[in-house]
Coordinates of C-alpha atoms and ligand atoms in Angstrom, one line a residue:
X434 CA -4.1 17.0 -30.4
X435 CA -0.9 15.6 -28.6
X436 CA -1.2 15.1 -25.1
X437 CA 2.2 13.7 -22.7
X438 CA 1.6 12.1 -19.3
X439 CA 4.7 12.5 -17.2
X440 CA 5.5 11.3 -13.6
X441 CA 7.3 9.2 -11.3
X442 CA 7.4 5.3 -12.2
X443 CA 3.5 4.3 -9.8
X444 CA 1.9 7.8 -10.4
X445 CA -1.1 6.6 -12.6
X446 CA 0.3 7.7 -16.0
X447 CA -1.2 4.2 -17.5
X448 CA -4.0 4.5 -15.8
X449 CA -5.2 7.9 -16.6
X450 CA -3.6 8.0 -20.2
X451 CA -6.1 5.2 -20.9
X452 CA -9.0 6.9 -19.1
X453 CA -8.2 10.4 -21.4
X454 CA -7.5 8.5 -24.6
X455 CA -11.1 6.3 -24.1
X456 CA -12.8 10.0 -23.4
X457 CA -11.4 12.0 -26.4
X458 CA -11.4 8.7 -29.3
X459 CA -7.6 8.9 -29.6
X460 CA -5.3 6.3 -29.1
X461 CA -3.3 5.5 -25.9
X462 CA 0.5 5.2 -26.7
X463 CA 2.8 3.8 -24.1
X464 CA 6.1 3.8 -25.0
X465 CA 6.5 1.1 -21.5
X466 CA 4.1 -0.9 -23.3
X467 CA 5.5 -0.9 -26.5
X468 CA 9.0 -1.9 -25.5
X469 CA 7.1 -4.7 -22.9
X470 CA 5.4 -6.2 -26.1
X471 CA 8.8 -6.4 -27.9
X472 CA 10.2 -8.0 -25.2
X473 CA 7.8 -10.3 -25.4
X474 CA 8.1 -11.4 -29.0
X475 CA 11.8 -11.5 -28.8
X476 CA 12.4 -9.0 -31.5
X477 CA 15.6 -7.0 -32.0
X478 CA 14.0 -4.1 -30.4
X479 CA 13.4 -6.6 -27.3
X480 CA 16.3 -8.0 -26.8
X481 CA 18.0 -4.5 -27.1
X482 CA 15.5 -3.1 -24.3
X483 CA 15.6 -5.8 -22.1
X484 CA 18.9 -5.2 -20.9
X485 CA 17.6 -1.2 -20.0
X486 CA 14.5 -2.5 -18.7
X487 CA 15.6 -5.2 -16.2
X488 CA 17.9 -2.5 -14.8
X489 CA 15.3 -0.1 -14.6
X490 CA 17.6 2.0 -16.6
X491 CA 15.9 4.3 -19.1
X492 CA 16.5 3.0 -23.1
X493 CA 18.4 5.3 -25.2
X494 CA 17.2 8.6 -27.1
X495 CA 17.7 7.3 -30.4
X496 CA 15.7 4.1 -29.6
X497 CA 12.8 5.8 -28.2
X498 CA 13.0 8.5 -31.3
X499 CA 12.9 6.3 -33.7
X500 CA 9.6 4.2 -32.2
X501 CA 7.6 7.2 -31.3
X502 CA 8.3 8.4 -35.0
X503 CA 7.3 5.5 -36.9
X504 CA 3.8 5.9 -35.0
X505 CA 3.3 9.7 -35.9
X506 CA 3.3 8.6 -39.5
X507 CA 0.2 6.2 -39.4
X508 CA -3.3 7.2 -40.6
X509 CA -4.8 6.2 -36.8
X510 CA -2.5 8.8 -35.4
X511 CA -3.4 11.7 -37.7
X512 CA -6.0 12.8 -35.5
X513 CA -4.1 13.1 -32.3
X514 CA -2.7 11.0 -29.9
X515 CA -2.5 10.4 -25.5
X516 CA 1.6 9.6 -24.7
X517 CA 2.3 7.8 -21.7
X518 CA 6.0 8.0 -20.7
X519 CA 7.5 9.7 -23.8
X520 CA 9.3 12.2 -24.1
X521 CA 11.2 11.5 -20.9
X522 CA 14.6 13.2 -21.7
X523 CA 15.1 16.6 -22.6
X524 CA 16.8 15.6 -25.5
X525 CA 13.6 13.0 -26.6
X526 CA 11.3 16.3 -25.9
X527 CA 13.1 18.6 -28.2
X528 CA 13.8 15.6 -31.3
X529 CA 10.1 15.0 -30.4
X530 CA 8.9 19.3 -31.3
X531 CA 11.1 19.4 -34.2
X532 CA 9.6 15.7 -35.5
X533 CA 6.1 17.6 -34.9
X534 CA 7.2 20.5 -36.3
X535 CA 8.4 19.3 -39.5
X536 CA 4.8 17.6 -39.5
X537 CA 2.6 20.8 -39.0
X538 CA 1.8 19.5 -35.1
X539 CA 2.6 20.1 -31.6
X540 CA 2.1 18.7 -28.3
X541 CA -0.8 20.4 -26.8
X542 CA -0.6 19.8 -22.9
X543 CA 1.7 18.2 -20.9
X544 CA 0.2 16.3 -17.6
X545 CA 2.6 15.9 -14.6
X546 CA 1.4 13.2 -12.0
X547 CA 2.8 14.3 -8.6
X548 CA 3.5 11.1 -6.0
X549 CA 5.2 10.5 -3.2
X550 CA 8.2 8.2 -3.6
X551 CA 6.8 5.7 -0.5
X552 CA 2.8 6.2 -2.0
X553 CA 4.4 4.9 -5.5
X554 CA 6.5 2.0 -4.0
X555 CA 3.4 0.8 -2.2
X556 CA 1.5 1.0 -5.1
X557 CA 3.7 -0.7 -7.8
X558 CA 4.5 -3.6 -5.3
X559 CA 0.6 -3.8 -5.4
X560 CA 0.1 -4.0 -9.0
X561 CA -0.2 -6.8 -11.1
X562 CA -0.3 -6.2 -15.2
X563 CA -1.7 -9.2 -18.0
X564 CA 1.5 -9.5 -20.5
X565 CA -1.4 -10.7 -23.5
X566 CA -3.5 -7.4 -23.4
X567 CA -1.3 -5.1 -21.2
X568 CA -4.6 -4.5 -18.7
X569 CA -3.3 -3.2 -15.2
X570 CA -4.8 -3.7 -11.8
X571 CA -3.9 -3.4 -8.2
X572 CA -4.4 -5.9 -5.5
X573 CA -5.3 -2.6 -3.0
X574 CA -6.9 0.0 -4.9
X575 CA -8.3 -1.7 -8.5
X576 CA -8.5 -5.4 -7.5
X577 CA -9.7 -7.4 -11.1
X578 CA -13.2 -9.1 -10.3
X579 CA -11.6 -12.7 -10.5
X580 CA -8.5 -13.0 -8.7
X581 CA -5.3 -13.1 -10.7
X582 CA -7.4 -12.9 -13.9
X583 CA -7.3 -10.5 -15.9
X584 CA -10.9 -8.5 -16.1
X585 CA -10.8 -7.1 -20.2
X586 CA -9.3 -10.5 -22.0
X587 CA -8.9 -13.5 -19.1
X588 CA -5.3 -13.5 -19.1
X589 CA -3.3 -14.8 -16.2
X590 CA -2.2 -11.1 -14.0
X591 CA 1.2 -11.1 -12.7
X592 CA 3.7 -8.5 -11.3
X593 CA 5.8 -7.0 -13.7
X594 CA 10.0 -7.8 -13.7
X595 CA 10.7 -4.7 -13.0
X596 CA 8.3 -4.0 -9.9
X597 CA 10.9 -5.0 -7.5
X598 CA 11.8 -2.4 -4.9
X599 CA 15.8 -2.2 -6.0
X600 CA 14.4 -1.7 -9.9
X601 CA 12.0 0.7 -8.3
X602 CA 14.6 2.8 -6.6
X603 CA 16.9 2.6 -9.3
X604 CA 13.9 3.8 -12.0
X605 CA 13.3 6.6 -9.3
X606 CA 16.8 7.3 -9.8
X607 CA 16.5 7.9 -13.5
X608 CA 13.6 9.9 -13.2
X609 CA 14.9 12.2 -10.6
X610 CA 18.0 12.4 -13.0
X611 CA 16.7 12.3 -16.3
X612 CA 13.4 13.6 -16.5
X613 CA 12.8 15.9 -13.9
X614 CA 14.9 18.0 -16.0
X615 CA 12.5 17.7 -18.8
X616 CA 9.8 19.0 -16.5
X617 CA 11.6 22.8 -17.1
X618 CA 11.0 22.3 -21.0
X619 CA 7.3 21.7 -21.0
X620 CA 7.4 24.2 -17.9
X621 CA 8.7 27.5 -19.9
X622 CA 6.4 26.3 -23.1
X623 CA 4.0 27.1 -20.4
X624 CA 2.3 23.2 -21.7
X625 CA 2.6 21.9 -17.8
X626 CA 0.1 21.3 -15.5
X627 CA 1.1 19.4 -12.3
X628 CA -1.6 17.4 -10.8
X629 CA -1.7 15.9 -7.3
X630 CA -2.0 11.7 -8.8
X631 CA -1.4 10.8 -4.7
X632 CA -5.9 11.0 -4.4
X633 CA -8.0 8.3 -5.4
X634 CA -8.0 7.1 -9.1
X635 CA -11.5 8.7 -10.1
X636 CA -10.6 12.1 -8.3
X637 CA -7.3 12.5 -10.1
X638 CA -9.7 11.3 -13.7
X639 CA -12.3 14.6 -12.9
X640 CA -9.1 16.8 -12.1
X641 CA -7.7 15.8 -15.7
X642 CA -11.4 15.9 -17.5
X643 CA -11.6 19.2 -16.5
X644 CA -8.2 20.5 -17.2
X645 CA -9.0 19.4 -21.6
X646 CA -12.0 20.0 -23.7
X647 CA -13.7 16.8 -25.7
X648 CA -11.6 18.0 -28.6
X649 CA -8.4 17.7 -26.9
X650 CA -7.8 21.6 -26.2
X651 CA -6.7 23.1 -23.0
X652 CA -10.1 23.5 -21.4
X653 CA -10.9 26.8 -18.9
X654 CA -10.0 24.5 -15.9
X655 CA -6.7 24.3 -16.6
X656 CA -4.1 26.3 -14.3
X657 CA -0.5 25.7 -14.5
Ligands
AP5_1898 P1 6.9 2.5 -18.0 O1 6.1 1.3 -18.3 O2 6.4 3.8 -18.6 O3 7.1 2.6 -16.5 P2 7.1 3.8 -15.4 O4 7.4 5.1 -16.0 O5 8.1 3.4 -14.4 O6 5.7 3.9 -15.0 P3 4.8 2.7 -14.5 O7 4.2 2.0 -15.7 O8 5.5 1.9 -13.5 O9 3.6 3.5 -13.7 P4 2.4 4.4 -14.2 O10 2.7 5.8 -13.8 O11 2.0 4.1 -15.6 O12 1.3 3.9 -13.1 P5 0.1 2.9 -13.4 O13 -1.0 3.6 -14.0 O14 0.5 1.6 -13.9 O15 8.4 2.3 -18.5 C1 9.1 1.1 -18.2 C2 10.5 1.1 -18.7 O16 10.5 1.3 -20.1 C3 11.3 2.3 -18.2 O17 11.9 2.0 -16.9 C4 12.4 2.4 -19.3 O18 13.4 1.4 -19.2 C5 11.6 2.1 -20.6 N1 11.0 3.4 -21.2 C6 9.7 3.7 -21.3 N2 9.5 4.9 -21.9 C7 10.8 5.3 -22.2 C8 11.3 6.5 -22.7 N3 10.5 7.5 -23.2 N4 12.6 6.7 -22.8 C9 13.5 5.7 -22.4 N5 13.1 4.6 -21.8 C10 11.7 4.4 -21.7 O19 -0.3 2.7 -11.8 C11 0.5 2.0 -10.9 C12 -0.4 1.1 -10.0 O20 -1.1 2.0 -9.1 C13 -1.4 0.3 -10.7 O21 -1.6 -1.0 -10.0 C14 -2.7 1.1 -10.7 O22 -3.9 0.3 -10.6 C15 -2.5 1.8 -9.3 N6 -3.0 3.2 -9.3 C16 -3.0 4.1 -10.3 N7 -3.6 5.3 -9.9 C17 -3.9 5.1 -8.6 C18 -4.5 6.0 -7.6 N8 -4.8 7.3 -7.9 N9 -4.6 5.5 -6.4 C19 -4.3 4.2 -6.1 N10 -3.8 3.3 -7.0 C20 -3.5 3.8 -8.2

């Protein structure tokens, strides 16, 4: 089973990707993440995102192809998988079906966290992330037990680089101009289901829980 969360940078994605992926036994794949880690390390993926990421300009098609389809091939992904933030180009999402569909697979159901601009701004300004485990909190709404530590590995929390409010307008930018679009694909493959992510963490979870079955499948609950 293959499920995408889409949305507006603040919407939840991480947050309820995680949640999903913990429920159904499948791993959580965020393609943020994964170039955050590189960055990290240095490597020549890093350095190559960095310059998108510090912009807040999305990374390039054959970039993001090319990471997302090294994953499909390992044995931990064979069951299924929970993608946070990928495919977020119309171009990604149709590479993406035909790299499925050369493997037997498609995405199942495509999860569209709906925000308010102002409601994300205030809550990435609010967030602070651990860069050694990738554990996300927010000072308002999911404060970590132990101030500025982080509450699954002890890290130090701090605000990500790119959770200043001109990289927030400008990743806003990108979305509206880039994947919004992308939103019509999943739309006439009749795969999206829009969800209202501007309510409290746990009432957006129960929305999603019952919206797909404990295998993964499109559950009753689910109306497009
Ligand atoms: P990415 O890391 O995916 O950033 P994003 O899309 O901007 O999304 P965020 O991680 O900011 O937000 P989220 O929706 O996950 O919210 P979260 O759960 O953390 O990508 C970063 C960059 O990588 C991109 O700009 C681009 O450069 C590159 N990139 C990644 N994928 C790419 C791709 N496919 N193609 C090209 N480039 C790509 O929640 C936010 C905060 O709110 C947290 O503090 C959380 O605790 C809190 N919160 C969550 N839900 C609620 C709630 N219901 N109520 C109150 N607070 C809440």
């Amino acid at each position: 089973m293959i499920v995408v969360f889409l949305g507006p940078p603040g919407a939840g994605k991480g947050t309820q990707a995680k949640r999903l992926a913990a429920r159904l036994g499948l791993p959580h794949v965020s393609t943020g993440d994964l170039l955050r880690s590189a960055v990290e390390r240095g490597t020549p993926l890093g350095r190559e995102a960095a310059l998108y990421l510090d912009r807040g300009s999305l990374v390039p098609d054959e970039t993001m192809l090319g990471l997302v389809g090294e994953l499909l091939d390992r044995g931990d992904h064979a069951r299924g998988v929970v993608l946070d933030g990928f495919p977020r180009t119309t171009p990604q999402a149709e590479a993406f079906d035909r790299l499925l569909s050369a493997r037997g697979r498609a995405v199942g159901i495509v999860f569209l966290l709906d925000i308010t601009e102002e409601d994300a701004v205030r809550r990435l300004t609010a967030r602070v992330w651990c860069p050694k485990c990738g554990g996300v909190h927010n000072l308002v709404a999911d404060p970590s037990v132990v101030e500025g530590i982080c509450d699954s590995c002890g890290g130090p929390l701090e605000h990500r680089s790119d959770d200043v409010r001109h990289v927030i307008a400008a990743r806003f930018e990108e979305y509206r101009r880039l994947t919004q679009p992308t939103l019509q694909y999943y739309r006439a493959a009749g795969k999206l289901l829009t969800v209202d992510a501007g309510r409290p963490i746990d009432d957006v979870t129960a929305e999603i829980d019952a919206a797909v079955d404990d295998s993964g499948k499109p559950g009753q609950a689910a109306s497009r």
